Amino acid sequence: MTTLENFYFGNITPSEYKQSKSTKKKLSEMTKLLDELRSTLTNEQQKEELEQMENCQLSLIALSEKDAYIDGFKLGIRMATEIYADTQQRE
């Protein structure tokens, strides 16, 4: 099956990827630090503000990943187009 066929049938999901060991380690570290911070907060307003900040951060990360994916895809297409044009000129 070709890459395009795999993509069409949902066998390729660009928004899902495997995290590297270093990413998993940093995520674990951040979770631990957030849990420690959360345990030191004394009132509900502080805990709610921390949760809002976490939600905002997660949204920002998702938007950044989407933008990076789109930019990378566009760059790949520009490179392929340039290679194709160069090949056509040489023939």
Coordinates of C-alpha atoms in Angstrom, one line a residue:
M1 CA 0.0 0.0 0.0
T2 CA 1.3 3.5 -0.9
T3 CA 1.8 6.3 1.6
L4 CA -1.1 8.1 0.1
E5 CA -3.3 5.1 0.4
N6 CA -2.2 4.6 4.0
F7 CA -3.0 8.2 4.7
Y8 CA -6.4 7.9 3.1
F9 CA -7.3 4.9 5.1
G10 CA -6.2 6.5 8.3
N11 CA -3.2 4.3 8.9
I12 CA -1.1 7.4 9.1
T13 CA -2.1 10.0 11.7
P14 CA 0.2 13.0 11.6
S15 CA -1.1 14.4 14.8
E16 CA 0.0 11.4 16.7
Y17 CA 3.6 10.6 17.2
K18 CA 5.9 8.7 19.5
Q19 CA 7.5 10.7 22.2
S20 CA 11.3 10.4 22.6
K21 CA 12.7 9.2 26.0
S22 CA 14.0 12.7 26.7
T23 CA 10.5 14.2 26.0
K24 CA 8.9 11.6 28.4
K25 CA 11.6 12.4 31.0
K26 CA 10.9 16.1 30.8
L27 CA 7.1 15.6 30.9
S28 CA 7.5 13.4 34.0
E29 CA 9.7 16.1 35.6
M30 CA 7.2 18.8 34.8
T31 CA 4.3 16.8 36.2
K32 CA 6.3 16.1 39.4
L33 CA 7.1 19.8 39.8
L34 CA 3.5 20.8 39.2
D35 CA 2.2 18.3 41.7
E36 CA 4.7 19.6 44.3
L37 CA 3.6 23.2 43.6
R38 CA -0.1 22.3 43.7
S39 CA 0.5 20.7 47.2
T40 CA 1.9 24.0 48.5
L41 CA -1.0 26.1 47.4
T42 CA -3.2 27.0 50.3
N43 CA -6.4 28.3 48.8
E44 CA -8.8 27.3 46.0
Q45 CA -8.2 30.4 44.0
Q46 CA -4.5 29.7 43.7
K47 CA -5.2 26.1 42.6
E48 CA -7.7 27.3 40.1
E49 CA -5.3 29.8 38.7
L50 CA -2.6 27.1 38.3
E51 CA -5.1 24.9 36.5
Q52 CA -6.0 27.8 34.2
M53 CA -2.3 28.3 33.5
E54 CA -1.8 24.6 32.7
N55 CA -4.8 24.6 30.3
C56 CA -3.5 27.7 28.6
Q57 CA 0.0 26.1 28.3
L58 CA -1.5 22.9 26.8
S59 CA -3.5 24.9 24.3
L60 CA -0.4 26.9 23.3
I61 CA 1.6 23.7 22.9
A62 CA -1.1 22.2 20.6
L63 CA -1.2 25.3 18.5
S64 CA 2.6 25.4 18.2
E65 CA 2.7 21.8 17.2
K66 CA 0.1 22.4 14.5
D67 CA 1.9 25.4 13.2
A68 CA 5.2 23.5 13.1
Y69 CA 3.6 20.6 11.3
I70 CA 2.1 22.9 8.7
D71 CA 5.3 24.9 8.2
G72 CA 7.3 21.6 7.8
F73 CA 4.8 20.2 5.3
K74 CA 5.0 23.4 3.3
L75 CA 8.8 23.3 3.3
G76 CA 8.8 19.7 2.2
I77 CA 6.5 20.6 -0.7
R78 CA 8.7 23.6 -1.7
M79 CA 11.7 21.4 -1.7
A80 CA 10.0 18.7 -3.8
T81 CA 8.8 21.3 -6.2
E82 CA 12.3 22.7 -6.5
I83 CA 13.8 19.3 -7.1
Y84 CA 11.2 18.5 -9.7
A85 CA 11.8 21.8 -11.5
D86 CA 15.5 21.2 -11.5
T87 CA 15.0 17.7 -12.9
Q88 CA 12.8 19.0 -15.7
Q89 CA 15.4 21.6 -16.6
R90 CA 18.2 19.0 -16.9
E91 CA 16.1 16.9 -19.3

